[in-house]
Amino acid sequence: MTTTSEPVRQRSSILGTQVISKATARRLGVVSQLWLDMDQRQVVAVSVRDNLIAGTPQYMSLSSIALLGPDAILVDNEDVFEDINVDAYTSLIGSEVVTETGELLGKVRDFKFDPGNGEIFQLILSSLGIPLIPSQVVSTYELDVNEIIAVGRDRIIVTEGMEERLTQLTVGILERLGIGKPPWERDEDYISTVDPNDMLGTGSSRPSTARTVTTRASEDMWDDDNWSKSRPAARRKAPEPYYDEELEEADNWSDEAEEYEEPYEEDNRYRRDNEDAWSDEEPYEAPRVNIPQKQRQPEYEEEKDY
């Protein structure tokens, strides 16, 4: 059981608080995060680091805290750290808060809880949900956790008309100047990140829809004892040509002008190819050739003086 001087504490007042061992008076680190179990609506674990920015986080349960003071947290010894699966829990910071009708109320920036048992009382909302922005800059509102219907990973659903029952804690500068408005008064600027059909329900069961079962193609196992030749696939016939008889008959009786080809003149250059190559049309008369007659001359002349 955690001992504290204050019955209600805010998350922002605990972040950065030093954790000190009572046995050795050694500083173990500072608180960097609080983890909540929203099914139980309570804080269950605390993250401790060397500082708020760097360092490997170590986890301890809220019940391990011996004294929760305004300036320091005392634990019995240095063996308070445990192997806690924080993935099963949520920090709740930055989660959207919407009504059953989808009306955006803001985002969680802080919460109030009982440090003795970790029970959560109120959520503190703003339009941005960033704890580093001072409450004097943005308007903040308080929401009772009893108005929560369902809690998702990044979204909280509350009862319808909750925007009229919120308690305003601070008025931001923009709202004082008349520039800023509460999130539920500027619905046209809000784009829902989740389809309303995918939101968490109010507890009423939805009608079950029939699931379609898809069958997978299975490959037959080969059996050497029981097998048979596969039946040959039927041969596909070639498609027969299609003739439009009506179209052909219509062409015979159409009013289109008939086209006539020019008369073909046969080329006479090769007409004599089939005739006798040695036949003459007229008898051939050879020209007369004048051949001079040669006179015989003796080869030598006889000498008359002998």
C-alpha positions as MATLAB code, in Angstrom:
seq = 'MTTTSEPVRQRSSILGTQVISKATARRLGVVSQLWLDMDQRQVVAVSVRDNLIAGTPQYMSLSSIALLGPDAILVDNEDVFEDINVDAYTSLIGSEVVTETGELLGKVRDFKFDPGNGEIFQLILSSLGIPLIPSQVVSTYELDVNEIIAVGRDRIIVTEGMEERLTQLTVGILERLGIGKPPWERDEDYISTVDPNDMLGTGSSRPSTARTVTTRASEDMWDDDNWSKSRPAARRKAPEPYYDEELEEADNWSDEAEEYEEPYEEDNRYRRDNEDAWSDEEPYEAPRVNIPQKQRQPEYEEEKDY';
ca = [
       0.000    0.000    0.000;
       1.386    3.386   -1.041;
       1.543    6.040    1.669;
       0.901    9.625    0.582;
      -0.001   12.939    2.092;
      -2.391   13.775   -0.752;
      -5.463   11.640   -1.535;
      -5.501   12.633   -5.213;
      -2.521   13.209   -7.477;
      -2.159   14.171  -11.130;
       0.088   12.363  -13.561;
       1.913   15.581  -14.467;
       2.892   16.143  -10.802;
       4.595   12.739  -10.574;
       6.568   12.757  -13.833;
      10.186   13.689  -13.167;
       9.969   12.826   -9.461;
      13.111   11.166   -8.096;
      12.972    7.569   -6.888;
      15.187    6.935   -3.837;
      15.958    3.712   -2.000;
      15.311    3.862    1.757;
      17.889    1.171    2.487;
      20.851    2.780    0.714;
      19.590    6.344    0.159;
      20.648    5.878   -3.445;
      18.915    7.687   -6.285;
      17.493    5.075   -8.674;
      16.167    7.457  -11.326;
      13.139    9.572  -12.130;
       9.576    8.655  -13.072;
       9.137    8.822  -16.855;
       5.721    7.199  -17.422;
       2.640    5.797  -15.683;
       0.903    2.691  -17.039;
      -2.813    2.053  -16.633;
      -5.026   -1.005  -16.796;
      -8.259    0.424  -18.181;
     -10.164   -2.777  -17.505;
      -9.569   -2.150  -13.795;
      -9.511    1.667  -14.199;
      -6.317    2.043  -12.182;
      -2.579    2.774  -12.401;
      -0.587   -0.454  -12.102;
       3.047    0.312  -13.030;
       5.643    3.073  -13.179;
       8.576    3.543  -15.595;
      11.853    4.785  -14.106;
      14.807    6.132  -16.118;
      18.082    7.891  -15.378;
      16.426   11.056  -16.704;
      13.295   11.995  -18.629;
      15.037   12.016  -22.026;
      17.594    9.203  -22.089;
      18.153    5.897  -20.383;
      16.731    2.404  -20.510;
      13.390    2.254  -18.684;
      12.912   -0.008  -15.695;
       9.502   -0.921  -14.357;
       8.054   -1.291  -10.897;
       4.512   -1.782   -9.695;
       2.651    1.012   -7.935;
       2.361   -1.131   -4.811;
       6.184   -1.150   -4.501;
       6.184    2.552   -3.601;
       6.568    3.028    0.147;
       6.025    6.785    0.229;
       4.833    9.134   -2.500;
       5.836   12.630   -1.509;
       5.666   15.928   -3.407;
       9.404   15.920   -4.174;
      10.504   12.272   -4.042;
       9.296    8.696   -4.116;
      10.707    6.298   -1.544;
      11.029    2.554   -2.107;
      12.268   -0.084    0.342;
      15.345   -1.207   -1.622;
      16.852   -1.454   -5.083;
      15.152   -4.779   -5.856;
      11.782   -3.171   -6.567;
      12.210   -3.312  -10.343;
      10.299   -6.095  -12.086;
       9.962   -7.526  -15.570;
       6.560   -6.053  -16.430;
       5.023   -6.355  -19.912;
       3.803   -2.800  -20.421;
       2.450   -3.652  -23.893;
      -0.639   -4.967  -22.130;
      -1.261   -1.528  -20.609;
      -1.699    2.014  -21.908;
      -0.429    5.452  -20.964;
      -3.759    6.950  -22.145;
      -2.027   10.211  -23.147;
      -3.037   11.451  -26.602;
      -6.037    9.113  -26.878;
      -9.067   10.616  -28.611;
     -12.265   10.953  -26.605;
     -15.471   10.724  -28.651;
     -19.115   10.208  -27.845;
     -21.274    7.333  -29.034;
     -22.406    9.486  -31.957;
     -18.824   10.263  -33.017;
     -18.626   13.751  -31.456;
     -14.989   14.636  -30.734;
     -14.441   16.009  -27.225;
     -10.656   16.276  -27.314;
      -7.574   14.251  -26.397;
      -6.320   13.077  -23.019;
      -3.428   15.172  -21.667;
      -3.557   14.208  -17.987;
      -5.560   12.294  -15.371;
      -6.177   12.263  -11.624;
      -5.836    9.117   -9.534;
      -5.533    7.830   -5.987;
      -1.836    7.069   -5.335;
      -2.817    4.609   -2.597;
      -4.554    2.053   -4.813;
      -4.101    3.599   -8.284;
      -7.816    4.169   -8.925;
      -8.521    6.748  -11.657;
     -11.056    9.485  -10.963;
     -11.014   12.046  -13.787;
      -9.473   12.534  -17.234;
      -8.213   15.970  -18.271;
      -8.814   16.789  -21.946;
      -7.610   19.426  -24.383;
      -7.885   19.954  -28.112;
      -4.283   18.816  -28.769;
      -3.628   16.382  -25.932;
       0.026   17.465  -25.530;
       1.036   17.775  -21.854;
       4.000   20.057  -22.643;
       1.652   22.860  -23.745;
       0.677   24.902  -20.663;
      -2.960   24.878  -19.626;
      -2.982   28.686  -19.910;
      -2.508   28.381  -23.674;
      -5.162   25.770  -24.452;
      -8.507   25.203  -22.778;
      -8.755   22.105  -20.594;
     -11.793   20.091  -19.505;
     -12.418   17.432  -16.861;
     -14.235   14.165  -17.603;
     -15.530   11.702  -15.027;
     -14.305    8.154  -15.746;
     -17.763    6.783  -14.904;
     -18.925    8.210  -18.238;
     -16.531    5.915  -20.151;
     -18.217    3.144  -22.131;
     -15.288    1.504  -23.926;
     -11.547    2.010  -24.244;
      -9.445    1.155  -27.278;
      -5.767    1.455  -27.995;
      -6.000    5.084  -29.129;
      -9.665    5.971  -28.549;
     -12.081    6.306  -25.654;
     -15.845    6.260  -26.156;
     -18.083    8.055  -23.666;
     -21.833    8.474  -23.304;
     -23.847   10.597  -25.705;
     -24.186   14.289  -24.847;
     -21.088   14.268  -22.648;
     -19.932   17.572  -24.163;
     -22.654   19.320  -22.145;
     -21.512   17.745  -18.862;
     -17.779   18.480  -19.108;
     -16.217   20.701  -16.450;
     -13.975   23.412  -17.893;
     -10.794   23.844  -15.853;
      -8.932   26.551  -17.768;
      -9.706   28.962  -20.604;
      -7.014   29.152  -23.251;
      -5.646   32.324  -24.804;
      -7.186   31.586  -28.200;
     -10.612   31.090  -26.654;
     -10.266   34.328  -24.718;
      -9.531   36.165  -27.944;
     -12.549   34.567  -29.592;
     -10.427   32.632  -32.089;
     -10.439   29.155  -30.569;
     -13.443   26.912  -30.033;
     -14.023   23.639  -28.198;
     -13.508   20.601  -30.452;
     -17.208   19.658  -30.495;
     -18.156   23.114  -31.824;
     -15.964   22.802  -34.925;
     -17.078   19.484  -36.326;
     -16.433   20.582  -39.902;
     -12.696   20.796  -39.150;
     -12.490   17.347  -37.608;
     -11.634   14.409  -39.808;
     -12.268   11.123  -38.071;
      -9.273    8.811  -38.132;
     -11.452    5.711  -37.731;
     -14.570    4.670  -39.571;
     -17.601    4.749  -37.192;
     -18.344    1.171  -38.231;
     -14.954    0.120  -36.807;
     -15.429    1.871  -33.457;
     -15.826   -0.066  -30.253;
     -19.412   -0.945  -29.562;
     -21.551   -0.056  -26.557;
     -21.844   -3.663  -25.422;
     -24.726   -4.722  -27.666;
     -23.971   -7.740  -29.820;
     -23.707   -7.270  -33.550;
     -25.524   -9.556  -35.951;
     -23.147  -12.242  -37.077;
     -22.355  -12.331  -40.761;
     -21.888  -15.561  -42.646;
     -18.282  -16.275  -43.485;
     -17.396  -17.467  -46.932;
     -15.186  -20.549  -46.913;
     -12.607  -20.705  -49.670;
     -11.260  -24.095  -50.695;
      -7.672  -24.548  -51.728;
      -6.639  -26.625  -54.684;
      -4.976  -29.836  -53.451;
      -2.460  -31.960  -55.333;
      -3.234  -35.684  -55.608;
      -0.660  -37.974  -54.012;
       0.919  -40.592  -56.289;
       0.115  -44.190  -55.420;
       2.121  -46.926  -57.156;
      -0.508  -49.576  -56.391;
      -3.597  -47.696  -57.476;
      -3.140  -45.603  -60.545;
      -4.692  -45.284  -63.945;
      -3.823  -43.514  -67.114;
      -5.306  -40.129  -67.371;
      -7.925  -39.693  -70.016;
      -6.556  -37.748  -72.985;
      -7.989  -34.339  -73.363;
     -10.503  -33.889  -76.144;
      -9.126  -32.206  -79.216;
     -10.598  -28.899  -79.990;
     -12.126  -28.490  -83.419;
     -11.075  -25.627  -85.574;
     -13.829  -23.071  -85.921;
     -15.686  -23.245  -89.232;
     -15.675  -20.131  -91.396;
     -18.842  -18.137  -91.236;
     -20.394  -16.667  -94.352;
     -23.154  -14.151  -94.233;
     -25.491  -15.325  -97.018;
     -27.831  -12.388  -96.659;
     -24.947  -10.007  -97.149;
     -23.807  -11.804 -100.331;
     -27.329  -11.810 -101.818;
     -27.742   -8.176 -100.981;
     -24.546   -7.374 -102.870;
     -25.905   -9.002 -106.031;
     -28.986   -6.790 -106.025;
     -27.438   -3.638 -104.686;
     -27.755   -0.363 -106.575;
     -24.052    0.223 -106.672;
     -22.598    0.908 -110.118;
     -20.807   -2.024 -111.656;
     -17.184   -1.631 -112.431;
     -15.922   -2.768 -115.844;
     -12.348   -3.434 -116.615;
     -10.681   -2.024 -119.717;
     -10.257   -4.486 -122.655;
      -7.036   -6.379 -122.473;
      -4.746   -6.128 -125.445;
      -2.539   -9.106 -125.941;
       1.127   -8.381 -126.400;
       2.238   -9.610 -129.878;
       5.902   -9.551 -129.077;
       5.855  -13.219 -128.210;
       3.322  -14.377 -130.814;
       5.935  -16.253 -132.912;
       7.173  -18.333 -130.046;
       4.992  -21.267 -131.081;
       5.928  -21.137 -134.842;
       8.693  -23.096 -136.585;
      11.925  -21.303 -136.206;
      13.258  -22.616 -139.612;
      10.228  -21.833 -141.721;
      10.438  -18.793 -144.011;
       7.615  -16.758 -145.230;
       9.333  -16.194 -148.685;
      12.029  -18.277 -150.470;
      15.497  -17.118 -149.708;
      17.555  -15.722 -152.641;
      21.206  -15.656 -152.009;
      23.119  -12.707 -153.487;
      25.449  -13.385 -156.402;
      29.106  -13.579 -155.562;
      31.779  -12.725 -158.195;
      34.762  -14.932 -157.596;
      37.762  -14.114 -159.818;
      39.327  -17.057 -161.681;
      42.894  -17.776 -160.916;
      45.446  -18.308 -163.706;
      47.996  -20.985 -163.307;
      51.516  -19.710 -163.470;
      54.610  -21.814 -163.680;
      56.725  -22.000 -160.689;
      59.889  -21.068 -162.633;
      60.760  -19.819 -166.079;
      62.878  -21.871 -168.433;
      66.055  -20.375 -169.673;
      66.006  -20.176 -173.425;
      69.769  -20.012 -173.846;
      70.282  -23.630 -172.928;
];
